[in-house]
Amino acid sequence: MKLIRVTDYEEMSRKAAEIIAEQVKEKPESCLGLATGETPVGTYRELVHYRNEGKISFERVHTVNLDEYCGLSADDRQSYRYYMKTNFFDAIGIDPARTFLPDGMNTDVEAECSRYDRVIEGLGGIDLQLLGIGRNGHIGFNEPASYFSKGTHCVTLTESTIEANKRYFASAEEVPRKAYTMGIGTIMAAKKILLLASGREKADAVRASLQGEVTPEMPASILQFHRDAVLIADEEACSKLN
Ligand code: PGA
């Protein structure tokens, strides 16, 4: 995994947006794998600027998101569909029919997982996958586990993730306990991977993922085996590197 060290969140966002814009310029019909959370908000903001300045168009792009909470509908303000709509999709004027996320309202787990895998396959796989990293090293909602998952599956969120994500909800009790997530196999099949990390609370996960052993107990560590994975991390996130 190649490391690009930047000073802060803003520089990380600009650099990530540059790489994504380059991808879309080179291949306007790219399939972009997208992420939610606090980390990519600045990247989306930069991309919206590019689009508004006429530097790039997302008209021919398809997007597939990493994950979605189970039990939250698209209108729910905490759902990742809602996040994508408000942070990116509406601002770039993309046709919603070109954007895909797991359907958190589908209670038929098997059907939903195979539907989502078929969606990604039907688009010809992912050209560029954007990722954040959890404090526990998760990517998507692939939590630390004893094995690496392959395709889309339903996970039970760990206490660490519930604790980290409760800031978006009225209380920790309201954070859904389950979520659909793209599998590690699908993420690893992306042609290019862009992992972003900002802030001191990510420093342990960054060190373990970049310099530790490759283990499903630290899911992002698998990216060491990807041939085109780039980590853009700011000074605080790099503060524990050897
Ligand atoms: P964050 O989440 O960007 O809100 O820190 C990252 C993640 O959990 O993947």
Coordinates of N, CA and C and ligand atoms in Angstrom, one line a residue:
M1 N 0.9 -1.2 0.0 CA 0.0 0.0 0.0 C 0.9 1.2 0.0
K2 N 0.6 2.1 -0.9 CA 1.4 3.3 -1.0 C 0.9 4.4 -0.1
L3 N 1.8 5.1 0.6 CA 1.3 6.1 1.6 C 1.6 7.5 1.1
I4 N 0.6 8.3 1.1 CA 0.7 9.7 0.8 C 0.5 10.5 2.1
R5 N 1.5 11.1 2.6 CA 1.4 11.8 3.9 C 1.0 13.3 3.6
V6 N 0.0 13.7 4.3 CA -0.5 15.1 4.1 C -0.5 15.8 5.4
T7 N -0.7 17.1 5.4 CA -0.7 17.8 6.7 C -2.0 17.6 7.5
D8 N -3.1 17.8 6.8 CA -4.3 17.9 7.6 C -5.5 17.4 6.7
Y9 N -6.7 17.4 7.3 CA -7.9 17.0 6.7 C -8.1 17.6 5.4
E10 N -7.9 18.9 5.3 CA -8.2 19.7 4.1 C -7.3 19.2 2.9
E11 N -6.0 19.0 3.2 CA -5.1 18.5 2.2 C -5.4 17.1 1.8
M12 N -5.8 16.3 2.7 CA -6.3 14.9 2.4 C -7.5 14.9 1.5
S13 N -8.4 15.8 1.7 CA -9.6 15.9 0.9 C -9.3 16.4 -0.5
R14 N -8.4 17.4 -0.6 CA -8.0 17.9 -1.9 C -7.3 16.8 -2.7
K15 N -6.4 16.1 -2.1 CA -5.6 15.1 -2.8 C -6.5 13.9 -3.2
A16 N -7.5 13.5 -2.4 CA -8.4 12.4 -2.7 C -9.3 12.8 -3.9
A17 N -9.8 14.1 -3.8 CA -10.6 14.5 -4.9 C -9.9 14.6 -6.2
E18 N -8.6 15.0 -6.2 CA -7.8 15.0 -7.4 C -7.7 13.7 -8.0
I19 N -7.5 12.7 -7.2 CA -7.3 11.3 -7.7 C -8.6 10.8 -8.3
I20 N -9.7 11.1 -7.6 CA -11.0 10.6 -8.1 C -11.4 11.3 -9.4
A21 N -11.1 12.6 -9.5 CA -11.4 13.4 -10.7 C -10.6 12.9 -11.9
E22 N -9.3 12.5 -11.6 CA -8.5 12.0 -12.6 C -9.1 10.7 -13.2
Q23 N -9.6 9.9 -12.3 CA -10.2 8.6 -12.7 C -11.4 8.9 -13.6
V24 N -12.2 9.8 -13.2 CA -13.5 10.1 -14.0 C -13.1 10.8 -15.3
K25 N -12.0 11.5 -15.4 CA -11.6 12.2 -16.6 C -11.1 11.1 -17.6
E26 N -10.3 10.2 -17.0 CA -9.8 9.1 -17.9 C -10.8 8.1 -18.3
K27 N -11.8 7.8 -17.5 CA -12.9 6.9 -17.8 C -14.2 7.5 -17.3
P28 N -14.9 8.2 -18.2 CA -16.1 8.9 -17.7 C -17.2 8.0 -17.3
E29 N -17.2 6.7 -17.7 CA -18.2 5.8 -17.3 C -17.7 4.9 -16.2
S30 N -16.8 5.4 -15.4 CA -16.3 4.7 -14.2 C -17.4 4.2 -13.3
C31 N -17.1 3.1 -12.6 CA -17.9 2.6 -11.5 C -17.1 3.0 -10.3
L32 N -17.7 4.0 -9.5 CA -17.0 4.5 -8.3 C -17.6 3.8 -7.1
G33 N -16.8 3.2 -6.3 CA -17.2 2.7 -5.0 C -17.1 3.8 -3.9
L34 N -18.2 4.1 -3.3 CA -18.1 5.3 -2.4 C -18.4 4.9 -0.9
A35 N -18.0 5.8 0.0 CA -18.0 5.6 1.4 C -18.7 6.7 2.1
T36 N -19.1 6.4 3.3 CA -19.8 7.4 4.1 C -18.9 7.7 5.4
G37 N -19.5 8.4 6.3 CA -18.7 8.8 7.5 C -18.2 10.2 7.4
E38 N -17.5 10.7 8.4 CA -17.0 12.0 8.4 C -15.8 12.2 7.5
T39 N -15.0 11.2 7.3 CA -13.8 11.3 6.5 C -14.0 11.8 5.1
P40 N -14.9 11.2 4.3 CA -15.0 11.6 2.9 C -15.8 12.9 2.6
V41 N -16.4 13.5 3.7 CA -17.2 14.7 3.4 C -16.5 15.8 2.7
G42 N -15.2 16.1 3.1 CA -14.4 17.1 2.4 C -14.1 16.7 1.0
T43 N -13.9 15.4 0.7 CA -13.6 14.9 -0.6 C -14.8 15.2 -1.5
Y44 N -16.0 14.9 -1.0 CA -17.2 15.1 -1.8 C -17.3 16.6 -2.1
R45 N -17.0 17.4 -1.1 CA -17.2 18.9 -1.3 C -16.2 19.4 -2.4
E46 N -15.0 18.9 -2.4 CA -14.1 19.3 -3.5 C -14.6 18.8 -4.8
L47 N -15.1 17.6 -4.9 CA -15.6 17.1 -6.2 C -16.8 17.9 -6.7
V48 N -17.6 18.3 -5.8 CA -18.7 19.2 -6.2 C -18.2 20.5 -6.8
H49 N -17.1 21.0 -6.2 CA -16.5 22.3 -6.8 C -16.1 22.0 -8.2
Y50 N -15.3 20.9 -8.4 CA -14.8 20.6 -9.7 C -16.0 20.5 -10.7
R51 N -17.0 19.9 -10.2 CA -18.2 19.7 -11.1 C -18.8 21.0 -11.5
N52 N -19.0 21.9 -10.4 CA -19.6 23.2 -10.6 C -18.8 24.1 -11.5
E53 N -17.5 23.9 -11.4 CA -16.6 24.7 -12.3 C -16.5 24.1 -13.7
G54 N -17.2 23.0 -13.9 CA -17.2 22.4 -15.3 C -15.9 21.6 -15.6
K55 N -15.2 21.3 -14.5 CA -13.9 20.5 -14.7 C -14.2 19.0 -14.9
I56 N -15.2 18.5 -14.3 CA -15.6 17.1 -14.6 C -17.1 16.9 -14.6
S57 N -17.5 15.8 -15.2 CA -19.0 15.5 -15.1 C -19.1 14.1 -14.6
F58 N -20.1 13.9 -13.8 CA -20.4 12.6 -13.3 C -21.6 11.9 -14.0
E59 N -22.0 12.5 -15.1 CA -23.2 12.1 -15.8 C -23.1 10.6 -16.2
R60 N -21.9 10.1 -16.6 CA -21.9 8.7 -17.0 C -21.4 7.7 -16.0
V61 N -21.1 8.3 -14.8 CA -20.6 7.4 -13.7 C -21.7 6.6 -13.1
H62 N -21.3 5.4 -12.6 CA -22.2 4.7 -11.7 C -21.6 4.7 -10.4
T63 N -22.3 4.6 -9.3 CA -21.7 4.5 -8.0 C -22.3 3.3 -7.2
V64 N -21.5 2.7 -6.4 CA -21.9 1.7 -5.5 C -21.4 2.0 -4.1
N65 N -22.2 2.0 -3.1 CA -21.7 2.3 -1.8 C -21.3 1.1 -1.0
L66 N -20.5 1.3 -0.1 CA -20.0 0.2 0.7 C -21.0 -0.5 1.6
D67 N -21.9 0.3 2.2 CA -22.7 -0.3 3.2 C -24.0 0.5 3.5
E68 N -24.9 -0.1 4.3 CA -26.1 0.6 4.8 C -26.6 -0.1 6.0
Y69 N -27.1 0.7 6.9 CA -27.7 0.1 8.2 C -28.9 -0.7 7.9
C70 N -29.1 -1.7 8.6 CA -30.4 -2.5 8.5 C -31.5 -1.8 9.2
G71 N -32.6 -1.7 8.6 CA -33.8 -1.2 9.3 C -34.0 0.3 9.0
L72 N -33.1 1.0 8.3 CA -33.2 2.4 8.0 C -33.6 2.6 6.6
S73 N -34.7 3.4 6.4 CA -35.1 3.6 5.0 C -34.3 4.8 4.4
A74 N -34.5 4.9 3.0 CA -33.8 6.0 2.3 C -34.1 7.4 2.8
D75 N -35.3 7.5 3.4 CA -35.7 8.9 3.9 C -35.2 9.1 5.3
D76 N -34.7 8.1 6.0 CA -34.2 8.3 7.3 C -32.9 9.1 7.3
R77 N -32.9 10.1 8.1 CA -31.7 11.0 8.0 C -30.4 10.4 8.4
Q78 N -30.5 9.3 9.1 CA -29.3 8.6 9.6 C -28.8 7.5 8.5
S79 N -29.7 7.3 7.5 CA -29.3 6.2 6.6 C -28.2 6.7 5.7
Y80 N -27.4 5.8 5.1 CA -26.3 6.2 4.3 C -26.8 6.6 2.9
R81 N -28.0 6.2 2.5 CA -28.6 6.7 1.3 C -28.9 8.2 1.4
Y82 N -29.4 8.6 2.6 CA -29.7 10.0 2.8 C -28.4 10.8 2.9
Y83 N -27.4 10.2 3.5 CA -26.1 10.9 3.6 C -25.5 11.1 2.2
M84 N -25.6 10.1 1.3 CA -25.1 10.3 0.0 C -25.8 11.3 -0.8
K85 N -27.2 11.3 -0.6 CA -28.0 12.2 -1.4 C -27.6 13.7 -1.0
T86 N -27.5 13.9 0.3 CA -27.3 15.3 0.8 C -25.8 15.7 0.7
N87 N -24.9 14.8 0.8 CA -23.5 15.2 0.7 C -22.9 15.2 -0.7
F88 N -23.6 14.5 -1.6 CA -22.9 14.3 -2.9 C -23.9 14.2 -4.1
F89 N -24.8 13.2 -4.0 CA -25.6 12.9 -5.2 C -26.4 14.2 -5.7
D90 N -27.1 14.8 -4.9 CA -27.9 16.0 -5.3 C -27.0 17.1 -5.9
A91 N -25.9 17.3 -5.3 CA -25.0 18.4 -5.7 C -24.3 18.1 -7.0
I92 N -24.1 16.8 -7.4 CA -23.5 16.6 -8.7 C -24.5 16.3 -9.7
G93 N -25.8 16.3 -9.4 CA -26.9 16.1 -10.3 C -26.9 14.7 -11.0
I94 N -26.5 13.7 -10.2 CA -26.4 12.4 -10.8 C -27.8 11.8 -10.8
D95 N -28.2 11.0 -11.8 CA -29.5 10.3 -11.9 C -29.5 9.3 -10.8
P96 N -30.4 9.3 -9.8 CA -30.4 8.3 -8.7 C -30.4 6.9 -9.2
A97 N -30.9 6.6 -10.5 CA -30.9 5.3 -11.0 C -29.5 4.8 -11.3
R98 N -28.5 5.7 -11.3 CA -27.1 5.3 -11.5 C -26.4 5.0 -10.2
T99 N -27.1 5.2 -9.0 CA -26.4 5.1 -7.7 C -27.0 3.9 -7.0
F100 N -26.1 3.1 -6.4 CA -26.6 1.9 -5.7 C -26.0 1.8 -4.3
L101 N -26.9 1.4 -3.4 CA -26.5 1.0 -2.0 C -27.3 -0.2 -1.6
P102 N -26.8 -1.0 -0.6 CA -27.6 -2.1 -0.2 C -29.0 -1.5 0.4
D103 N -30.0 -2.3 0.3 CA -31.3 -1.8 0.7 C -31.5 -2.3 2.2
G104 N -31.3 -1.3 3.1 CA -31.4 -1.7 4.5 C -32.8 -2.1 5.0
M105 N -33.8 -1.9 4.1 CA -35.1 -2.3 4.5 C -35.5 -3.7 4.1
N106 N -34.6 -4.3 3.3 CA -34.9 -5.7 2.8 C -34.5 -6.6 4.0
T107 N -35.5 -7.3 4.5 CA -35.2 -8.2 5.6 C -34.8 -9.6 5.2
D108 N -34.9 -9.8 3.9 CA -34.5 -11.1 3.3 C -33.0 -11.0 3.1
V109 N -32.2 -11.4 4.0 CA -30.7 -11.1 4.0 C -30.1 -11.8 2.8
E110 N -30.4 -13.0 2.6 CA -29.8 -13.8 1.5 C -30.1 -13.1 0.1
A111 N -31.4 -12.7 0.0 CA -31.8 -12.1 -1.3 C -31.1 -10.8 -1.5
E112 N -31.0 -10.0 -0.4 CA -30.4 -8.7 -0.6 C -28.9 -8.8 -0.9
C113 N -28.2 -9.7 -0.2 CA -26.8 -9.8 -0.4 C -26.5 -10.3 -1.8
S114 N -27.3 -11.2 -2.3 CA -27.0 -11.7 -3.7 C -27.4 -10.6 -4.7
R115 N -28.5 -9.9 -4.4 CA -28.9 -8.8 -5.3 C -27.8 -7.7 -5.4
Y116 N -27.2 -7.4 -4.3 CA -26.2 -6.3 -4.3 C -24.9 -6.8 -5.0
D117 N -24.6 -8.0 -4.8 CA -23.4 -8.6 -5.5 C -23.6 -8.6 -7.0
R118 N -24.9 -8.9 -7.4 CA -25.2 -8.9 -8.8 C -25.1 -7.5 -9.4
V119 N -25.6 -6.5 -8.6 CA -25.5 -5.1 -9.1 C -24.1 -4.8 -9.5
I120 N -23.2 -5.1 -8.5 CA -21.7 -4.7 -8.7 C -21.1 -5.5 -9.9
E121 N -21.5 -6.7 -10.0 CA -21.0 -7.6 -11.1 C -21.5 -7.0 -12.4
G122 N -22.8 -6.7 -12.4 CA -23.4 -6.2 -13.6 C -22.8 -4.9 -14.1
L123 N -22.2 -4.1 -13.2 CA -21.5 -2.9 -13.6 C -20.1 -3.1 -14.0
G124 N -19.7 -4.4 -14.0 CA -18.4 -4.7 -14.4 C -17.3 -4.6 -13.3
G125 N -17.8 -4.5 -12.1 CA -16.8 -4.3 -11.0 C -16.5 -2.9 -10.7
I126 N -15.7 -2.6 -9.7 CA -15.5 -1.3 -9.3 C -14.1 -0.8 -9.8
D127 N -14.1 0.4 -10.4 CA -12.9 1.0 -10.9 C -12.1 1.6 -9.8
L128 N -12.7 2.4 -9.0 CA -12.0 3.0 -7.9 C -12.9 2.9 -6.6
Q129 N -12.3 2.4 -5.6 CA -13.1 2.3 -4.3 C -12.5 3.3 -3.3
L130 N -13.4 4.1 -2.8 CA -13.0 5.1 -1.7 C -13.3 4.4 -0.4
L131 N -12.4 4.5 0.6 CA -12.6 3.9 1.9 C -12.2 4.8 3.0
G132 N -12.9 4.8 4.1 CA -12.5 5.4 5.3 C -11.9 4.2 6.2
I133 N -11.4 4.5 7.3 CA -11.0 3.4 8.2 C -11.6 3.6 9.6
G134 N -12.1 2.5 10.1 CA -12.7 2.6 11.5 C -11.5 2.6 12.5
R135 N -11.9 3.1 13.7 CA -10.8 3.1 14.8 C -10.4 1.7 15.0
N136 N -11.2 0.7 14.8 CA -10.8 -0.7 15.0 C -10.3 -1.4 13.7
G137 N -10.1 -0.5 12.7 CA -9.5 -1.0 11.4 C -10.5 -1.5 10.4
H138 N -11.8 -1.3 10.7 CA -12.8 -1.8 9.7 C -12.8 -1.0 8.4
I139 N -13.2 -1.7 7.4 CA -13.4 -1.0 6.1 C -14.8 -1.4 5.6
G140 N -15.6 -0.4 5.2 CA -17.0 -0.7 5.0 C -17.4 -1.0 6.5
F141 N -18.3 -2.0 6.6 CA -18.7 -2.5 7.9 C -18.0 -3.8 8.2
N142 N -16.9 -4.1 7.5 CA -16.2 -5.4 7.7 C -15.5 -5.2 9.0
E143 N -16.1 -5.7 10.1 CA -15.5 -5.5 11.4 C -14.4 -6.6 11.7
P144 N -13.5 -6.4 12.7 CA -12.5 -7.4 13.0 C -13.2 -8.7 13.2
A145 N -12.6 -9.8 12.6 CA -13.2 -11.1 12.6 C -12.1 -12.1 12.5
S146 N -12.5 -13.4 12.5 CA -11.5 -14.5 12.3 C -11.3 -14.9 10.9
Y147 N -12.0 -14.3 10.0 CA -11.8 -14.6 8.6 C -12.2 -13.4 7.7
F148 N -11.7 -13.3 6.5 CA -12.0 -12.2 5.5 C -13.3 -12.7 4.8
S149 N -14.3 -11.8 4.7 CA -15.5 -12.1 4.0 C -15.3 -11.9 2.5
K150 N -16.2 -12.6 1.7 CA -16.0 -12.4 0.3 C -17.0 -11.4 -0.3
G151 N -18.3 -11.7 -0.3 CA -19.2 -10.8 -0.9 C -20.1 -10.1 0.1
T152 N -21.1 -9.5 -0.3 CA -22.0 -8.7 0.5 C -22.6 -9.6 1.6
H153 N -22.6 -9.1 2.8 CA -23.2 -9.9 4.0 C -23.7 -8.9 5.0
C154 N -24.4 -9.5 5.9 CA -25.0 -8.7 7.0 C -24.2 -8.9 8.3
V155 N -23.8 -7.8 8.9 CA -22.9 -7.9 10.0 C -23.5 -7.3 11.3
T156 N -23.0 -7.8 12.4 CA -23.4 -7.2 13.7 C -22.3 -6.3 14.1
L157 N -22.7 -5.0 14.3 CA -21.7 -4.0 14.6 C -21.0 -4.2 15.9
T158 N -19.7 -3.9 16.0 CA -19.0 -4.0 17.3 C -19.3 -2.8 18.2
E159 N -19.0 -3.0 19.4 CA -19.3 -1.9 20.4 C -18.5 -0.7 20.0
S160 N -17.2 -0.9 19.5 CA -16.4 0.2 19.1 C -17.0 1.0 18.0
T161 N -17.6 0.4 17.1 CA -18.3 1.1 16.0 C -19.5 1.8 16.4
I162 N -20.3 1.1 17.3 CA -21.5 1.7 17.8 C -21.2 3.0 18.6
E163 N -20.1 2.9 19.4 CA -19.6 4.0 20.2 C -19.2 5.1 19.3
A164 N -18.5 4.8 18.2 CA -18.0 5.9 17.3 C -19.1 6.5 16.5
N165 N -20.1 5.7 16.2 CA -21.2 6.3 15.3 C -22.4 6.8 16.1
K166 N -22.4 6.7 17.4 CA -23.5 7.2 18.1 C -23.7 8.7 18.0
R167 N -22.6 9.4 17.6 CA -22.7 10.9 17.5 C -23.8 11.3 16.5
Y168 N -24.1 10.4 15.6 CA -25.1 10.8 14.6 C -26.5 10.5 15.1
F169 N -26.7 9.8 16.2 CA -28.0 9.4 16.7 C -28.3 10.1 18.0
A170 N -29.5 10.0 18.5 CA -29.9 10.6 19.8 C -29.2 9.9 20.9
S171 N -28.9 8.6 20.8 CA -28.2 7.9 21.8 C -27.6 6.6 21.2
A172 N -26.7 6.0 21.9 CA -26.1 4.7 21.4 C -27.2 3.7 21.2
E173 N -28.2 3.7 22.0 CA -29.3 2.7 21.9 C -29.9 2.7 20.5
E174 N -29.9 3.9 19.9 CA -30.6 4.1 18.6 C -29.7 3.7 17.4
V175 N -28.5 3.4 17.6 CA -27.6 3.0 16.5 C -28.1 1.6 16.1
P176 N -28.4 1.4 14.8 CA -28.8 0.0 14.4 C -27.7 -1.0 14.8
R177 N -28.0 -2.2 15.1 CA -27.0 -3.2 15.5 C -26.5 -4.0 14.3
K178 N -27.2 -3.9 13.2 CA -26.9 -4.7 12.1 C -26.7 -3.8 10.8
A179 N -25.9 -4.2 9.9 CA -25.8 -3.5 8.7 C -25.4 -4.4 7.5
Y180 N -25.7 -4.0 6.3 CA -25.2 -4.7 5.1 C -23.9 -4.1 4.7
T181 N -23.0 -4.9 4.4 CA -21.7 -4.4 3.9 C -21.2 -5.2 2.7
M182 N -20.5 -4.5 1.8 CA -19.8 -5.1 0.7 C -18.7 -6.0 1.4
G183 N -18.4 -7.1 0.8 CA -17.3 -8.0 1.4 C -15.9 -7.5 1.1
I184 N -15.0 -8.0 1.8 CA -13.6 -7.7 1.6 C -13.2 -8.2 0.2
G185 N -13.7 -9.4 -0.2 CA -13.4 -9.9 -1.6 C -13.7 -8.9 -2.7
T186 N -14.9 -8.3 -2.5 CA -15.4 -7.3 -3.5 C -14.5 -6.0 -3.5
I187 N -14.2 -5.6 -2.3 CA -13.4 -4.4 -2.2 C -12.0 -4.7 -2.8
M188 N -11.4 -5.8 -2.5 CA -10.1 -6.2 -3.1 C -10.1 -6.3 -4.6
A189 N -11.3 -6.6 -5.1 CA -11.4 -6.8 -6.6 C -11.4 -5.4 -7.3
A190 N -11.6 -4.3 -6.5 CA -11.6 -3.0 -7.2 C -10.2 -2.7 -7.8
K191 N -10.3 -2.1 -9.0 CA -9.0 -1.9 -9.7 C -8.1 -0.9 -8.9
K192 N -8.7 0.1 -8.3 CA -7.9 1.0 -7.5 C -8.6 1.3 -6.2
I193 N -7.8 1.4 -5.1 CA -8.4 1.7 -3.8 C -7.7 2.9 -3.2
L194 N -8.6 3.7 -2.6 CA -8.1 5.0 -2.0 C -8.6 5.0 -0.6
L195 N -7.7 4.8 0.4 CA -8.1 4.7 1.8 C -7.7 6.1 2.4
L196 N -8.6 6.7 3.1 CA -8.4 8.0 3.8 C -8.4 7.8 5.3
A197 N -7.4 8.6 5.9 CA -7.4 8.6 7.4 C -7.0 10.0 7.9
S198 N -7.8 10.5 8.8 CA -7.5 11.8 9.4 C -7.7 11.7 10.9
G199 N -6.8 12.3 11.6 CA -7.0 12.4 13.1 C -6.3 11.3 13.9
R200 N -6.0 11.8 15.1 CA -5.3 10.9 16.1 C -6.0 9.6 16.4
E201 N -7.3 9.7 16.4 CA -8.1 8.4 16.8 C -7.9 7.3 15.7
K202 N -7.3 7.6 14.6 CA -7.1 6.6 13.6 C -5.7 6.1 13.6
A203 N -4.8 6.7 14.4 CA -3.4 6.4 14.3 C -3.0 5.0 14.6
D204 N -3.7 4.3 15.5 CA -3.4 2.9 15.8 C -3.8 2.0 14.6
A205 N -5.0 2.3 14.1 CA -5.5 1.5 13.0 C -4.6 1.7 11.7
V206 N -4.1 2.9 11.5 CA -3.2 3.2 10.4 C -1.9 2.5 10.5
R207 N -1.3 2.5 11.7 CA -0.1 1.8 11.9 C -0.3 0.3 11.7
A208 N -1.3 -0.3 12.3 CA -1.5 -1.7 12.2 C -1.8 -2.1 10.8
S209 N -2.6 -1.3 10.1 CA -2.9 -1.7 8.7 C -1.8 -1.6 7.7
L210 N -0.9 -0.6 8.0 CA 0.2 -0.4 7.0 C 1.4 -1.1 7.4
Q211 N 1.7 -1.3 8.7 CA 2.9 -1.9 9.1 C 2.8 -3.2 9.9
G212 N 1.6 -3.5 10.2 CA 1.4 -4.7 11.0 C 1.2 -6.0 10.1
E213 N 0.9 -7.1 10.7 CA 0.6 -8.3 9.9 C -0.8 -8.2 9.3
V214 N -0.9 -8.9 8.2 CA -2.2 -8.9 7.5 C -3.1 -10.0 8.2
T215 N -4.1 -9.5 8.8 CA -5.0 -10.3 9.6 C -6.5 -9.8 9.5
P216 N -7.4 -10.7 9.5 CA -8.8 -10.3 9.5 C -9.2 -9.6 10.8
E217 N -8.3 -9.7 11.8 CA -8.6 -8.9 13.1 C -8.3 -7.4 12.9
M218 N -7.6 -7.1 11.8 CA -7.4 -5.7 11.4 C -7.7 -5.6 9.9
P219 N -9.1 -5.6 9.6 CA -9.5 -5.7 8.2 C -8.8 -4.9 7.1
A220 N -8.4 -3.6 7.5 CA -7.7 -2.8 6.5 C -6.4 -3.3 6.1
S221 N -5.8 -4.2 6.9 CA -4.4 -4.7 6.7 C -4.4 -5.5 5.4
I222 N -5.5 -6.0 4.9 CA -5.6 -6.8 3.7 C -5.2 -5.9 2.5
L223 N -5.3 -4.6 2.6 CA -5.0 -3.7 1.5 C -3.5 -3.7 1.2
Q224 N -2.7 -4.2 2.1 CA -1.2 -4.4 1.8 C -1.1 -5.4 0.6
F225 N -2.0 -6.2 0.4 CA -1.9 -7.2 -0.7 C -2.5 -6.7 -2.0
H226 N -3.1 -5.5 -2.0 CA -3.7 -4.9 -3.2 C -2.6 -4.2 -4.1
R227 N -2.7 -4.4 -5.4 CA -1.6 -3.9 -6.2 C -1.7 -2.4 -6.5
D228 N -2.9 -1.8 -6.3 CA -3.0 -0.3 -6.5 C -3.8 0.3 -5.4
A229 N -3.3 0.2 -4.2 CA -4.0 0.8 -3.0 C -3.2 1.9 -2.5
V230 N -3.8 3.1 -2.3 CA -3.1 4.3 -1.8 C -3.8 4.7 -0.5
L231 N -3.0 5.0 0.5 CA -3.5 5.5 1.7 C -3.1 7.0 1.8
I232 N -4.1 7.8 1.9 CA -3.8 9.3 2.2 C -4.1 9.5 3.6
A233 N -3.1 9.9 4.4 CA -3.2 10.0 5.8 C -2.6 11.3 6.3
D234 N -3.2 12.0 7.2 CA -2.7 13.3 7.7 C -1.7 13.0 8.8
E235 N -1.1 14.1 9.3 CA -0.1 14.0 10.3 C -0.5 13.3 11.6
E236 N -1.7 13.6 12.0 CA -2.2 13.0 13.3 C -2.4 11.5 13.0
A237 N -3.0 11.1 11.9 CA -3.2 9.7 11.6 C -1.9 8.9 11.4
C238 N -0.8 9.7 11.0 CA 0.5 9.0 10.8 C 1.3 9.1 12.1
S239 N 0.8 9.6 13.2 CA 1.6 9.9 14.3 C 2.2 8.7 15.1
K240 N 1.7 7.5 14.8 CA 2.2 6.3 15.4 C 3.0 5.4 14.5
L241 N 3.2 5.9 13.3 CA 4.0 5.0 12.3 C 5.4 4.9 12.8
N242 N 6.0 3.7 12.5 CA 7.4 3.5 12.9 C 8.3 4.3 11.9
Ligands
PGA1 P1 -15.4 8.2 10.0 O1 -15.7 6.6 9.8 O2 -15.0 8.7 8.6 O3 -16.7 8.8 10.4 O4 -14.3 8.3 11.0 C1 -14.8 5.9 9.2 C2 -15.3 4.4 9.2 O5 -15.9 4.0 10.2 O6 -15.1 3.7 8.2

